[in-house]
XYZ file of C-alpha atoms in Angstrom:
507
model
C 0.000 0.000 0.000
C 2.541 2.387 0.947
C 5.862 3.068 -0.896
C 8.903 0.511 -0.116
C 12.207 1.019 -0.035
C 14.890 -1.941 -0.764
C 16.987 -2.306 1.991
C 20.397 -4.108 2.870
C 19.684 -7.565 5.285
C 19.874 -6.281 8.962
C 19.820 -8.579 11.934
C 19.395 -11.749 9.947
C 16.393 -10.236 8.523
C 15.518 -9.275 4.657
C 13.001 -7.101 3.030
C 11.968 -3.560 2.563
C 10.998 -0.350 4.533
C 8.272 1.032 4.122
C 7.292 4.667 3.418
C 4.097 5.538 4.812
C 4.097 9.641 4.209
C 5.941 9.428 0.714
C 4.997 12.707 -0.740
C 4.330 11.473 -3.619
C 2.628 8.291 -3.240
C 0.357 10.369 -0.898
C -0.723 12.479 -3.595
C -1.616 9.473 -6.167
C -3.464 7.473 -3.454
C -5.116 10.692 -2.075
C -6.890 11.533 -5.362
C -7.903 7.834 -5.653
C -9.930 8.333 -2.258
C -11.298 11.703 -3.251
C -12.536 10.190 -6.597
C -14.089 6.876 -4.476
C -15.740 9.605 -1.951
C -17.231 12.055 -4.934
C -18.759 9.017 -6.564
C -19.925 7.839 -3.386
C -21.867 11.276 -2.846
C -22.685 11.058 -6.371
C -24.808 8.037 -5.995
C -25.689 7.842 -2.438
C -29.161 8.573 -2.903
C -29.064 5.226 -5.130
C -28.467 2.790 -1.675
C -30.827 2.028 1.219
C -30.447 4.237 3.780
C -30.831 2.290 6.428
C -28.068 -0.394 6.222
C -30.022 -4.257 5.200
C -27.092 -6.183 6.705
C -27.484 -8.491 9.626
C -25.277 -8.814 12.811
C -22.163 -10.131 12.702
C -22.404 -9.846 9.106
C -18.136 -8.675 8.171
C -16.803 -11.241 10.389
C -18.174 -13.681 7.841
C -16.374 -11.370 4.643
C -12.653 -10.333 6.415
C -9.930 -12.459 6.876
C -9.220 -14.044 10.702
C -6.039 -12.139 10.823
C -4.242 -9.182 9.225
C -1.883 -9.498 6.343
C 1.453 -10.353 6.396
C 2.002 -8.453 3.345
C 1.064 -5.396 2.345
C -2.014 -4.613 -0.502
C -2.824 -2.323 -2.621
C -5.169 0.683 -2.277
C -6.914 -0.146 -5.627
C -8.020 -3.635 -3.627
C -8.304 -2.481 -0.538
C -10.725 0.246 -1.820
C -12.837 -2.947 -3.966
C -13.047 -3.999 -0.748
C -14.512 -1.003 1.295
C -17.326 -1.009 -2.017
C -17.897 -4.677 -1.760
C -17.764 -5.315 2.143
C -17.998 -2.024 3.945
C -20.479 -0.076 2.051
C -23.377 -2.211 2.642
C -23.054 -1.673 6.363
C -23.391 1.922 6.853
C -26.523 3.522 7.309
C -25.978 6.663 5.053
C -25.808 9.652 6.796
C -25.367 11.557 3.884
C -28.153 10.625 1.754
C -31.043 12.930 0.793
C -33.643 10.468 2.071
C -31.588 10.190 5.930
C -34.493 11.851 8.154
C -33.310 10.096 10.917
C -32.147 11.158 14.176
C -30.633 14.525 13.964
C -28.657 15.428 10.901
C -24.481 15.059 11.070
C -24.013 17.515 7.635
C -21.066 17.559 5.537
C -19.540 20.045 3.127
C -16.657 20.505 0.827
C -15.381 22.809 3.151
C -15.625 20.720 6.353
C -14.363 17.910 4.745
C -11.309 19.287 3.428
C -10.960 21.120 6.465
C -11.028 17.852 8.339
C -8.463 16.291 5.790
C -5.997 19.436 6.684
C -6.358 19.007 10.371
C -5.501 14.963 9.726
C -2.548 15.983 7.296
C -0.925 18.509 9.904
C -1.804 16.052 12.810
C -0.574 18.145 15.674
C -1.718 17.298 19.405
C -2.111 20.879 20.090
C -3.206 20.403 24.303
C -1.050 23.795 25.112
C -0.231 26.964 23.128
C 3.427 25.778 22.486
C 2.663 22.053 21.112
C 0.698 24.240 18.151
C 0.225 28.396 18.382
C -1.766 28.406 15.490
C -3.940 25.511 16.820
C -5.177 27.544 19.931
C -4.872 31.050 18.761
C -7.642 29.289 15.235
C -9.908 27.741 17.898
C -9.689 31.265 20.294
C -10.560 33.568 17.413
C -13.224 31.448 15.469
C -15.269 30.723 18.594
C -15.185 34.655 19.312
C -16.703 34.458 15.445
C -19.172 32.277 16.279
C -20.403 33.561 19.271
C -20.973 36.818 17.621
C -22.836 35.084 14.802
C -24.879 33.841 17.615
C -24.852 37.287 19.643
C -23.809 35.599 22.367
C -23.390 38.026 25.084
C -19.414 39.651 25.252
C -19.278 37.627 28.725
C -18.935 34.498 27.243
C -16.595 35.631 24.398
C -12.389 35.700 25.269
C -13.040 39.951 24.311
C -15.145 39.930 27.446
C -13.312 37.645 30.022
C -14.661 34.306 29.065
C -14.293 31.950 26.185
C -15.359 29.563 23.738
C -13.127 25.765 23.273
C -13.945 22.874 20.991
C -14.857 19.333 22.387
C -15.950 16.523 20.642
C -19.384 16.076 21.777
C -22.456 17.928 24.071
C -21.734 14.824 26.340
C -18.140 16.148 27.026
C -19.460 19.836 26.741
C -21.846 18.971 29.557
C -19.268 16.810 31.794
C -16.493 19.589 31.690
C -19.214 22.059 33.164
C -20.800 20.132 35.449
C -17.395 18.925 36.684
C -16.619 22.822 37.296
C -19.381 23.145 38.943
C -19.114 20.457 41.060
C -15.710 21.976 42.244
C -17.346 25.365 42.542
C -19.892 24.053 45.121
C -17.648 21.926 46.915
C -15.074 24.584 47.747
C -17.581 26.346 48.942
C -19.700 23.346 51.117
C -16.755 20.730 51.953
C -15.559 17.821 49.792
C -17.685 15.284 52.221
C -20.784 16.467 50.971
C -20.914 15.340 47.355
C -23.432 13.043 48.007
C -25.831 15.954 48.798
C -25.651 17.899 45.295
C -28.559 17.536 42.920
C -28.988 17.520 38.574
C -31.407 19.347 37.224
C -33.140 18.331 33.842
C -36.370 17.861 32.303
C -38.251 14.290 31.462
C -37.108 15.666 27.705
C -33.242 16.204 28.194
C -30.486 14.375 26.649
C -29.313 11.880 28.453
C -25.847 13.049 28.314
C -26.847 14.797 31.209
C -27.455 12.126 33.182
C -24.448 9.978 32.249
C -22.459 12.703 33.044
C -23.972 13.126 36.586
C -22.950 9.617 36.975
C -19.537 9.888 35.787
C -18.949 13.188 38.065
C -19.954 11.484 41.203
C -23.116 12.592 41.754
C -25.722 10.120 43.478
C -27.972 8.271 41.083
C -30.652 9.340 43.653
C -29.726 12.919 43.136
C -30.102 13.231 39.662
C -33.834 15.204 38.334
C -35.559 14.667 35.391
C -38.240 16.563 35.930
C -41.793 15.838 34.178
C -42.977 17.856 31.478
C -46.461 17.835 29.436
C -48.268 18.574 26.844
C -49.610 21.568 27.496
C -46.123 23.628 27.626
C -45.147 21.376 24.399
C -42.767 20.046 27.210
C -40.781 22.689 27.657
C -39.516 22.562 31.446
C -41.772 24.885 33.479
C -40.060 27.300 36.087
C -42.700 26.411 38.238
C -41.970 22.929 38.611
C -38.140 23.246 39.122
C -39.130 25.752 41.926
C -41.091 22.742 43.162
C -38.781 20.426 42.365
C -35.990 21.892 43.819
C -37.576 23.403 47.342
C -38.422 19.715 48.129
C -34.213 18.976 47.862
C -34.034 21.548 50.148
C -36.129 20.440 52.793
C -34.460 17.365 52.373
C -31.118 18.843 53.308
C -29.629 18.600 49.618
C -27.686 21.021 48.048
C -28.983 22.196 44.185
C -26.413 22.243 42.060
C -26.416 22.437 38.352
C -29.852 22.933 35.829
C -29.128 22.080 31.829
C -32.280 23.740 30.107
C -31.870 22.975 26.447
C -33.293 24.443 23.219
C -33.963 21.991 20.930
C -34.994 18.429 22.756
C -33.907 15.477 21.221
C -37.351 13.913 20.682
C -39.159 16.635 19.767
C -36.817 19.710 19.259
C -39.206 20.968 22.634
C -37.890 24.708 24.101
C -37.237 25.296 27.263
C -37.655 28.955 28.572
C -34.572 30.199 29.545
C -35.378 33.625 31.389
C -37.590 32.001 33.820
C -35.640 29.062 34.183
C -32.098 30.701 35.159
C -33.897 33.452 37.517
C -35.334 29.851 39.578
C -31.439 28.881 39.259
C -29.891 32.209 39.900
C -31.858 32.049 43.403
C -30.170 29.019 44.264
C -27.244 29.651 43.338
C -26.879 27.172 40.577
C -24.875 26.498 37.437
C -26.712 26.430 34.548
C -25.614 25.094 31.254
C -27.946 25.708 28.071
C -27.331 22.812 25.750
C -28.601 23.371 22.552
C -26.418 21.147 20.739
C -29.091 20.839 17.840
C -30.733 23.921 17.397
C -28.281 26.210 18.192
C -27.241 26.332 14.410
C -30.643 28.314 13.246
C -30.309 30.555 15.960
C -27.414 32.467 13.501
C -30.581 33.297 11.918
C -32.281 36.756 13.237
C -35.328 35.111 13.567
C -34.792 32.172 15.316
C -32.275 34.405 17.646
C -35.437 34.677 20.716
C -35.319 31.322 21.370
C -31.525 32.370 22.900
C -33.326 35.002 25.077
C -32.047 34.839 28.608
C -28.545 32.889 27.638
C -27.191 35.827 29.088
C -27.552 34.630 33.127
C -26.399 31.225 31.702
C -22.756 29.878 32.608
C -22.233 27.990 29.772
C -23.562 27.415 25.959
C -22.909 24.534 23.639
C -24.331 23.869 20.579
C -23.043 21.058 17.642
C -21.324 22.688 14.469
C -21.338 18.907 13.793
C -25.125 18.535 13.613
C -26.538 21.526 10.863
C -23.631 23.291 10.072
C -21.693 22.111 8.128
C -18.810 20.873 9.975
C -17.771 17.527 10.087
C -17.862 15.071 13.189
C -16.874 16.114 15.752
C -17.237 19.669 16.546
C -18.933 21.029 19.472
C -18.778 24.325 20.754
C -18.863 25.285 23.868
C -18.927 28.895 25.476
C -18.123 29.791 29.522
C -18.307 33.048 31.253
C -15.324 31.801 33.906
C -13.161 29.789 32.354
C -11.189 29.893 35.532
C -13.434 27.353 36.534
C -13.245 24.916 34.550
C -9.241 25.741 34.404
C -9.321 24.833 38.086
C -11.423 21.754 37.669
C -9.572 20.156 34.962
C -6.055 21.539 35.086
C -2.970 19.537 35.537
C 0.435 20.807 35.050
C 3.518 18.332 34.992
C 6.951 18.913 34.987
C 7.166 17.773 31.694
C 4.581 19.895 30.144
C 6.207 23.539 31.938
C 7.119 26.065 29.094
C 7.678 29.837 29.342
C 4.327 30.447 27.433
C 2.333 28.590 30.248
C 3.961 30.174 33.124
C 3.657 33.672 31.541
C -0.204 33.269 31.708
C -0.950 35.103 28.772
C -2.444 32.529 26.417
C -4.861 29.411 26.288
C -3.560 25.844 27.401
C -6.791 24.166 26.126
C -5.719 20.647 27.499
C -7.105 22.686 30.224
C -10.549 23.153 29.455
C -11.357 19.547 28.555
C -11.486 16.094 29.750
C -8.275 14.066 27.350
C -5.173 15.848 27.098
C -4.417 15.186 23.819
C -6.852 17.608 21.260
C -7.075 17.430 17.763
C -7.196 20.954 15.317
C -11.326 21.564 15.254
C -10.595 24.792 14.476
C -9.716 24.285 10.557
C -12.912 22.840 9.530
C -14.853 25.488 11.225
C -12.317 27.987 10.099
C -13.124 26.710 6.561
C -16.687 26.463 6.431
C -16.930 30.030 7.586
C -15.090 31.568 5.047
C -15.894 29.178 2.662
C -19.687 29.913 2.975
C -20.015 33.009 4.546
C -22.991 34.149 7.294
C -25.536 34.785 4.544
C -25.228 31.118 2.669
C -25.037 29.205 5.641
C -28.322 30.962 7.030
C -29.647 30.438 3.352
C -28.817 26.545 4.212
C -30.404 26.409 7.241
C -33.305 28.427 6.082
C -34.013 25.918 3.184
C -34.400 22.842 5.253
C -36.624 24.508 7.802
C -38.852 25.681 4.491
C -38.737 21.762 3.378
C -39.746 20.960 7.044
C -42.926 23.342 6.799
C -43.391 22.009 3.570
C -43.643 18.523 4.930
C -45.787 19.727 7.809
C -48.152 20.786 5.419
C -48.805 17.688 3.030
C -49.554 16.172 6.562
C -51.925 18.374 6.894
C -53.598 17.843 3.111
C -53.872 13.584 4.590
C -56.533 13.673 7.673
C -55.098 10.277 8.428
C -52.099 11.841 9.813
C -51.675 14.517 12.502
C -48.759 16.373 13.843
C -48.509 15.430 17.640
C -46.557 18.433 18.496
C -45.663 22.380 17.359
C -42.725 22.303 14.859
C -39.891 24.599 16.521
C -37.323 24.066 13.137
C -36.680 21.502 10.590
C -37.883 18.446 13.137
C -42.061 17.535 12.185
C -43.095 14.898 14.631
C -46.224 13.160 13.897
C -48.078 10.114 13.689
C -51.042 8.080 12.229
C -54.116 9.480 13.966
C -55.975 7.103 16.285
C -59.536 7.758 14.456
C -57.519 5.455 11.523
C -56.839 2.741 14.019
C -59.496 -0.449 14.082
C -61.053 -0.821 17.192
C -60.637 -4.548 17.381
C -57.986 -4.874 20.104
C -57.993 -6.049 23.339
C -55.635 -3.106 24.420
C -56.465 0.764 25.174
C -56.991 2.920 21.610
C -53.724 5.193 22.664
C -51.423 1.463 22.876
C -52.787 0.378 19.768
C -52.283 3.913 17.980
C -48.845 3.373 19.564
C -47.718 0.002 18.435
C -49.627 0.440 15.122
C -47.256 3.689 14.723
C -44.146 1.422 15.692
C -45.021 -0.851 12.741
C -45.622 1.337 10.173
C -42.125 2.728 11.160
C -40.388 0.103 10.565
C -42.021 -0.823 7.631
C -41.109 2.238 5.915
C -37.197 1.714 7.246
C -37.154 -1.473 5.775
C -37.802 -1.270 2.907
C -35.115 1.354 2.356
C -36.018 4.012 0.600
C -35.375 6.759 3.667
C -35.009 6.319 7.021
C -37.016 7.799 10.410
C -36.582 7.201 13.954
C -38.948 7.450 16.709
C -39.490 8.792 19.800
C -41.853 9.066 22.623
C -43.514 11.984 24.265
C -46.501 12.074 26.892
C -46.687 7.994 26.375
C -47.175 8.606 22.749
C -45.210 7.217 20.182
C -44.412 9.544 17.354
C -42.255 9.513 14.027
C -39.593 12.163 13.920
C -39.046 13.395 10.270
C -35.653 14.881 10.259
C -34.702 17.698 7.681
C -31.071 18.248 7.806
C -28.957 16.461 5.482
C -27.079 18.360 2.959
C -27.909 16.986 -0.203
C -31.490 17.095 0.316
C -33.726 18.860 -1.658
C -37.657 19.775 -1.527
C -38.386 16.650 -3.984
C -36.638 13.793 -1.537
C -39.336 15.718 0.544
C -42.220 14.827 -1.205
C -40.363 11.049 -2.598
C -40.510 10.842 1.113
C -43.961 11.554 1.998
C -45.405 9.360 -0.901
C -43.603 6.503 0.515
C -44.761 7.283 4.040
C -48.300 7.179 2.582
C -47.865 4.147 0.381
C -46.848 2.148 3.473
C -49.689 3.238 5.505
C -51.749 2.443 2.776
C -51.015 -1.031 3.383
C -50.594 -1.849 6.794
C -54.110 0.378 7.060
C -55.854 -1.876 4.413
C -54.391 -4.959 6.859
C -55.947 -3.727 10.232
């Protein structure tokens, strides 16, 4: 695969060296892989989305062991067409309506390929300047695309840093503000500090409550309903938490996030971080999906009140554009999570450190080690510019309306709950349901819902996921991906309707 070099017998032994960052070699099998991936875009629409293999299914193609000798790319690249591409479920396909999107772009991508080609482990200013000073200045960007208050920007004493995911976002801050508390309270008394979430939050929250320390017992999700499209209410974290209290607990930390992962649900963030502020908690706003539209003017209110946050995070890797994994996350102190994560070795002491006037992000993470975010997002902003990538965002929020609205046209269907962005939950109605069961109408709507689900993700054509919300079970139709257009809309909802055509005709 790579290029060899003949070499004299050494130590009994024969053969050749091999080359593995021959300049040249790199540059033939690098526009082999570029050619593979452009086709692959070029046709992706062409597989099933949602991969038809079975489990355990490439044990039975790959060799027991690895080869002795080295192959070729041309084979090894056969090989990813014949054995690995009929196992991914494809993410980039205009039919993927699953989940929540993970976008890709030109510019991510080949921002992405220069971060891999430089391969620095940038974890302090002087393993890689450019690497911190990048990530430093395009978060500032960002958070005044966002109009993020100056607090949280490095301009106005705090400061933006790349992770890899909301779940790390969310651990780093909770860790700080677990140290916060207990500095203040005494280290004996973690077991008394309480979560915060809602019934709708990620559960990133909760894993990493667990993986901070925090009692199982002492984590919140507290219930939402229908009637506040289950947004978290300040009224019932006021309840919520004065019942900790009287228990002798200690609040500690309330994640309100903009954009639920079942239903892209709201939460209210003025009301919700005056409850918090009185308590004297952190709170972290995760809106690792949503917070992409909100570069958009009118989508900006659903930020209202991020300003008596602690800490935003939202997922460039989601709807913007930028490659897996990117997620940015925004404090107002980084001292604290400097003091909470921060270890300094002998072996790591440099002049730049112990001057204290730049950014040792090893610092403001979990890993040491960090990889160079800050290209891709560097490209994709000047690559695409404000106005396009609100024009992007824009269009698949139109083809979510759009969607919402040949719902509407098909009385058989109904959308279970209010449509914040480019996410349409809905469901066949339970009027359409046979009354023939020996279970309650709402568990038949339900499982009837769950079939026709997976009838549609079988056979291939697109793929939707699920989720459920008040004890109903609803199908999440997911606009995001970047190659979709208005008709995969519409190819969509005829085969939506074509499969509830016949499971209907069954019942």
């Amino acid at each position: 695969m790579g290029s060899l070099q003949n070499q004299k017998p050494e130590n009994g032994f024969t053969g050749t060296t091999i080359k593995p960052l021959d300049p040249e070699e790199f540059r033939r099998q690098g526009h082999m892989v570029i050619d593979f991936l452009a086709d692959y875009y070029k046709n992706v629409e062409k597989y099933p989305v949602r991969s038809q293999v079975q489990p355990g299914y490439l044990r039975e193609r790959l060799p027991e062991s690895a080869p002795h000798e080295p192959e070729p790319i041309e084979e090894i690249l056969k090989d990813v067409q014949k054995d690995i591409v009929p196992g991914i479920t494809h993410w980039q396909s205009p039919n993927y309506f699953a989940y929540f999107p993970s976008s890709g772009s030109i510019a991510g991508f080949l921002g992405e390929m220069l971060s891999t080609g430089f391969n620095v482990v940038g974890f302090n200013w002087m393993s890689s300047p450019a690497a911190t000073e990048l990530e430093s200045i395009v978060m500032d960007w960002l958070g005044k695309m966002l109009k993020l208050p100056s607090s949280f920007l490095f301009s106005g004493g705090g400061g933006g840093v790349l992770q890899g995911t909301t779940c790390e976002a969310i651990l780093c801050t909770l860790v700080a503000a677990r140290d916060q508390m207990l500095n203040k309270i005494g280290r004996d008394n973690i077991g008394k500090l309480v979560v915060y979430g809602s019934d709708q939050t990620h559960s990133a929250l909760q894993k990493a409550a667990q993986i901070a320390g925090i009692e199982p017992k002492n984590f919140r999700a507290v219930q939402t309903t229908k009637a506040t499209a289950f947004g978290l209410t300040p009224e019932a974290l006021r309840s919520t938490i004065e019942s900790d209290l009287e228990a002798g607990l200690v609040p500690l930390f309330l994640c309100p996030t903009i954009g639920t992962t079942s239903s892209t649900a709201v939460d209210p963030l003025p009301p919700l971080c005056e409850v918090a502020k009185e308590y004297g908690m952190w709170v972290h706003v995760d809106a690792a999906y949503a917070g992409s539209a909100c570069i958009c003017p009118e989508y900006r209110h659903f930020l209202d009140g991020v300003e008596n946050a602690d800490s935003f995070s939202f997922n460039a890797h989601k709807w913007f554009l930028t490659t897996l994994d990117c997620c940015c996350l925004w404090v107002k102190n980084p001292n604290a999570l400097v003091k909470a994560l921060s270890t300094y070795p002998e072996y790591l002491r440099n002049k730049a450190t112990d001057s204290n006037q730049v950014v040792d992000y090893k610092d403001w993470q979990i890993t040491l080690s960090r990889r160079f975010r800050s290209l891709k997002l560097w490209l994709v902003l000047r690559s695409y510019g404000v106005a396009n990538l609100r024009k992007f965002l824009r269009s698949h929020i139109q083809m979510a309306k759009n969607f919402e609205g040949l719902i509407g046209m098909d009385k058989r269907f109904e959308v279970v709950v209010p449509r914040n962005f480019a996410t349409v939950c809905f469901r066949i109605s339970p009027i359409e349901i046979g009354k023939n069961h020996i279970v309650s109408k709402e568990e038949a709507t339900n499982e009837f819902n769950s079939k026709l689900l997976e009838s549609i993700n079988e056979a291939g054509k697109i793929y939707m996921t699920h989720a459920v919300i008040g004890g109903v079970y609803v199908i999440r139709f997911c606009v995001g991906t970047t190659l979709t257009e208005n008709r995969h809309v519409n190819l969509a909802w005829k085969s939506i309707q074509e499969r509830a055509n016949a499971l209907l005709s069954m019942s």
